[in-house]
Tab-separated table of N, CA and C in Angstrom:
chain	number	residue	atom	x	y	z
A	385	MET	N	-14.945	-2.925	25.958
A	385	MET	CA	-15.043	-2.367	24.755
A	385	MET	C	-16.224	-2.965	23.720
A	386	ASN	N	-17.009	-2.247	23.091
A	386	ASN	CA	-18.111	-2.904	22.460
A	386	ASN	C	-17.558	-3.116	20.916
A	387	ALA	N	-18.214	-3.703	20.208
A	387	ALA	CA	-17.973	-4.383	18.885
A	387	ALA	C	-17.452	-3.256	17.820
A	388	ALA	N	-18.146	-2.284	17.798
A	388	ALA	CA	-17.800	-1.036	17.055
A	388	ALA	C	-16.606	-0.373	17.175
A	389	SER	N	-16.071	-0.103	18.568
A	389	SER	CA	-14.692	0.352	18.915
A	389	SER	C	-13.508	-0.756	18.795
A	390	ALA	N	-14.129	-1.785	19.062
A	390	ALA	CA	-12.993	-3.111	18.634
A	390	ALA	C	-12.720	-3.256	17.154
A	391	SER	N	-13.685	-2.948	16.524
A	391	SER	CA	-13.302	-2.983	14.922
A	391	SER	C	-12.545	-1.786	14.488
A	392	THR	N	-12.714	-0.515	15.052
A	392	THR	CA	-12.422	0.382	15.110
A	392	THR	C	-10.814	0.571	15.361
A	393	ALA	N	-10.431	-0.249	16.619
A	393	ALA	CA	-9.042	-0.219	16.932
A	393	ALA	C	-8.283	-1.324	16.394
A	394	ALA	N	-8.987	-2.323	15.771
A	394	ALA	CA	-8.199	-3.129	15.002
A	394	ALA	C	-8.195	-2.866	13.625
A	395	SER	N	-8.603	-1.857	12.848
A	395	SER	CA	-8.585	-1.411	11.680
A	395	SER	C	-7.106	-0.777	11.536
A	396	THR	N	-6.785	-1.135	10.225
A	396	THR	CA	-5.541	-0.530	9.765
A	396	THR	C	-5.603	-0.012	8.412
A	397	VAL	N	-5.008	1.539	8.255
A	397	VAL	CA	-4.835	2.148	7.023
A	397	VAL	C	-3.763	1.353	6.293
A	398	ILE	N	-4.449	1.080	5.096
A	398	ILE	CA	-3.317	0.319	4.122
A	398	ILE	C	-2.673	1.392	2.969
A	399	GLY	N	-1.338	1.243	2.681
A	399	GLY	CA	-0.881	2.217	1.391
A	399	GLY	C	-0.325	1.349	0.412
A	400	TYR	N	-0.043	1.863	-0.566
A	400	TYR	CA	0.430	1.369	-1.565
A	400	TYR	C	1.287	2.207	-2.461
A	401	ALA	N	2.841	2.110	-2.571
A	401	ALA	CA	3.471	3.104	-3.218
A	401	ALA	C	4.178	2.264	-4.542
A	402	ARG	N	4.410	3.166	-5.482
A	402	ARG	CA	5.244	2.428	-6.772
A	402	ARG	C	6.003	3.697	-7.224
A	403	TRP	N	7.414	3.138	-7.175
A	403	TRP	CA	8.286	3.932	-7.769
A	403	TRP	C	8.975	3.784	-9.082
A	404	SER	N	8.991	4.432	-10.317
A	404	SER	CA	9.388	4.041	-11.431
A	404	SER	C	9.989	5.261	-12.097
A	405	THR	N	10.113	6.377	-11.556
A	405	THR	CA	11.143	7.361	-12.216
A	405	THR	C	12.071	8.154	-11.327
A	406	ILE	N	12.736	8.878	-12.186
A	406	ILE	CA	14.043	9.646	-11.298
A	406	ILE	C	13.327	10.681	-10.470
A	407	GLY	N	12.346	11.183	-10.909
A	407	GLY	CA	11.604	12.268	-10.120
A	407	GLY	C	10.917	11.823	-8.585
A	408	GLN	N	10.790	10.387	-8.616
A	408	GLN	CA	9.999	9.580	-7.475
A	408	GLN	C	11.131	9.153	-6.695
A	409	THR	N	10.676	9.005	-5.131
A	409	THR	CA	11.258	8.115	-4.401
A	409	THR	C	10.399	7.209	-3.716
A	410	LEU	N	10.829	6.169	-3.407
A	410	LEU	CA	9.868	5.451	-2.646
A	410	LEU	C	9.939	5.844	-1.088
A	411	GLU	N	11.028	6.553	-0.702
A	411	GLU	CA	11.042	6.877	0.777
A	411	GLU	C	9.848	8.072	0.828
A	412	GLN	N	9.909	8.844	-0.198
A	412	GLN	CA	9.056	10.006	-0.190
A	412	GLN	C	7.559	9.623	-0.020
A	413	GLN	N	7.396	8.528	-0.889
A	413	GLN	CA	5.861	7.981	-1.078
A	413	GLN	C	5.653	7.544	0.589
A	414	THR	N	6.593	6.647	0.935
A	414	THR	CA	5.926	5.774	2.108
A	414	THR	C	6.194	7.033	3.325
A	415	GLU	N	6.705	7.982	3.327
A	415	GLU	CA	6.576	8.875	4.317
A	415	GLU	C	5.278	9.731	4.333
A	416	ALA	N	5.033	10.005	3.122
A	416	ALA	CA	3.512	10.558	2.737
A	416	ALA	C	2.540	9.648	3.317
A	417	LEU	N	2.649	8.533	3.131
A	417	LEU	CA	1.727	7.488	3.269
A	417	LEU	C	1.555	7.412	4.694
A	418	THR	N	2.661	7.211	5.577
A	418	THR	CA	2.699	7.023	6.697
A	418	THR	C	2.093	8.310	7.717
A	419	ALA	N	2.354	9.414	7.068
A	419	ALA	CA	2.027	10.598	7.548
A	419	ALA	C	0.220	10.713	7.424
A	420	ALA	N	-0.047	10.042	6.414
A	420	ALA	CA	-1.295	9.973	6.187
A	420	ALA	C	-2.181	8.829	7.131
A	421	GLY	N	-1.515	8.082	7.795
A	421	GLY	CA	-1.862	7.093	8.677
A	421	GLY	C	-1.852	5.909	8.152
A	422	ALA	N	-1.126	5.545	7.285
A	422	ALA	CA	-1.017	4.050	6.790
A	422	ALA	C	-0.301	3.388	8.016
A	423	GLY	N	-0.662	2.080	8.287
A	423	GLY	CA	-0.167	1.462	9.091
A	423	GLY	C	0.587	0.233	8.670
A	424	LYS	N	0.146	0.120	7.175
A	424	LYS	CA	0.814	-1.172	6.472
A	424	LYS	C	0.839	-0.662	5.116
A	425	ILE	N	2.077	-0.727	4.576
A	425	ILE	CA	2.530	-0.069	3.262
A	425	ILE	C	3.244	-1.259	2.467
A	426	PHE	N	2.731	-1.597	1.187
A	426	PHE	CA	3.109	-2.390	0.018
A	426	PHE	C	3.903	-1.444	-0.951
A	427	ASP	N	4.762	-2.202	-1.517
A	427	ASP	CA	5.535	-1.280	-2.633
A	427	ASP	C	5.861	-1.932	-3.719
A	428	ASP	N	6.032	-1.355	-4.950
A	428	ASP	CA	6.733	-2.072	-5.911
A	428	ASP	C	7.868	-0.871	-6.589
A	429	VAL	N	8.863	-1.341	-7.109
A	429	VAL	CA	9.652	-0.703	-7.796
A	429	VAL	C	9.886	-1.298	-9.193
A	430	MET	N	9.065	-0.398	-10.371
A	430	MET	CA	8.647	-0.766	-11.568
A	430	MET	C	7.763	0.192	-12.410
A	431	SER	N	7.985	0.011	-13.701
A	431	SER	CA	7.289	0.732	-14.353
A	431	SER	C	5.722	0.568	-14.380
A	432	GLY	N	5.031	1.711	-14.683
A	432	GLY	CA	3.247	1.642	-14.558
A	432	GLY	C	2.971	1.041	-15.505
A	433	ALA	N	3.628	0.649	-16.520
A	433	ALA	CA	3.133	0.145	-17.845
A	433	ALA	C	3.087	-1.964	-17.711
A	434	ARG	N	3.850	-2.126	-16.592
A	434	ARG	CA	3.773	-3.428	-16.325
A	434	ARG	C	2.591	-3.535	-15.715
A	435	ASP	N	1.956	-4.934	-16.135
A	435	ASP	CA	1.021	-5.377	-15.148
A	435	ASP	C	1.132	-6.366	-14.085
A	436	ASP	N	2.547	-6.931	-13.896
A	436	ASP	CA	2.613	-7.777	-12.944
A	436	ASP	C	3.285	-7.131	-11.650
A	437	ARG	N	2.666	-6.656	-10.805
A	437	ARG	CA	3.216	-5.893	-9.801
A	437	ARG	C	2.986	-6.616	-8.325
A	438	PRO	N	3.908	-7.218	-8.078
A	438	PRO	CA	3.757	-8.364	-6.926
A	438	PRO	C	3.419	-7.789	-5.672
A	439	GLY	N	3.956	-6.220	-5.277
A	439	GLY	CA	3.402	-5.472	-4.046
A	439	GLY	C	2.018	-5.229	-4.061
A	440	PHE	N	1.451	-4.624	-5.426
A	440	PHE	CA	-0.167	-4.550	-5.442
A	440	PHE	C	-0.742	-5.727	-5.233
A	441	THR	N	-0.317	-6.842	-5.905
A	441	THR	CA	-1.073	-8.088	-5.641
A	441	THR	C	-1.204	-8.804	-4.207
A	442	GLU	N	-0.022	-8.546	-3.591
A	442	GLU	CA	0.015	-8.585	-2.047
A	442	GLU	C	-0.756	-7.671	-1.314
A	443	CYS	N	-0.596	-6.506	-1.623
A	443	CYS	CA	-1.969	-5.657	-1.140
A	443	CYS	C	-3.371	-6.013	-1.119
A	444	MET	N	-3.518	-6.168	-2.351
A	444	MET	CA	-4.969	-6.550	-2.329
A	444	MET	C	-5.228	-8.017	-1.962
A	445	ARG	N	-4.486	-8.860	-1.727
A	445	ARG	CA	-4.728	-9.974	-1.112
A	445	ARG	C	-4.811	-9.643	0.566
A	446	TYR	N	-4.091	-8.727	1.076
A	446	TYR	CA	-4.313	-8.223	2.458
A	446	TYR	C	-5.653	-7.841	2.713
A	447	VAL	N	-5.804	-7.066	1.781
A	447	VAL	CA	-7.121	-6.019	2.239
A	447	VAL	C	-8.318	-7.045	2.301
A	448	ARG	N	-8.783	-6.887	3.271
A	448	ARG	CA	-10.048	-7.804	3.709
A	448	ARG	C	-11.634	-7.288	3.281
A	449	GLU	N	-12.182	-8.217	3.020
A	449	GLU	CA	-13.555	-7.607	2.516
A	449	GLU	C	-14.088	-6.699	3.659
A	450	GLY	N	-14.703	-5.414	3.109
A	450	GLY	CA	-15.389	-4.503	3.899
A	450	GLY	C	-14.239	-3.508	4.140
A	451	GLY	N	-13.319	-3.516	3.717
A	451	GLY	CA	-12.443	-2.487	3.741
A	451	GLY	C	-12.585	-1.380	2.692
A	452	THR	N	-12.094	-0.032	3.162
A	452	THR	CA	-12.176	1.101	2.551
A	452	THR	C	-11.101	1.382	1.456
A	453	PRO	N	-11.089	1.189	0.218
A	453	PRO	CA	-9.721	1.275	-0.806
A	453	PRO	C	-9.416	2.861	-0.637
């Protein structure tokens, strides 16, 4: 396996879901992210008005330099 295919094989699609209203469910969002190829999903259950989102913070720490948002 060459370096390019090793890099592709090791890559993971990262997802982030945030649930804050009755019309949304975390399950719907995570299913959609999984269907889109997300291999790792971070989430928060809180209002979008809050700026302290621990799941989002953890997601951003996990994403490595050179990744594609």
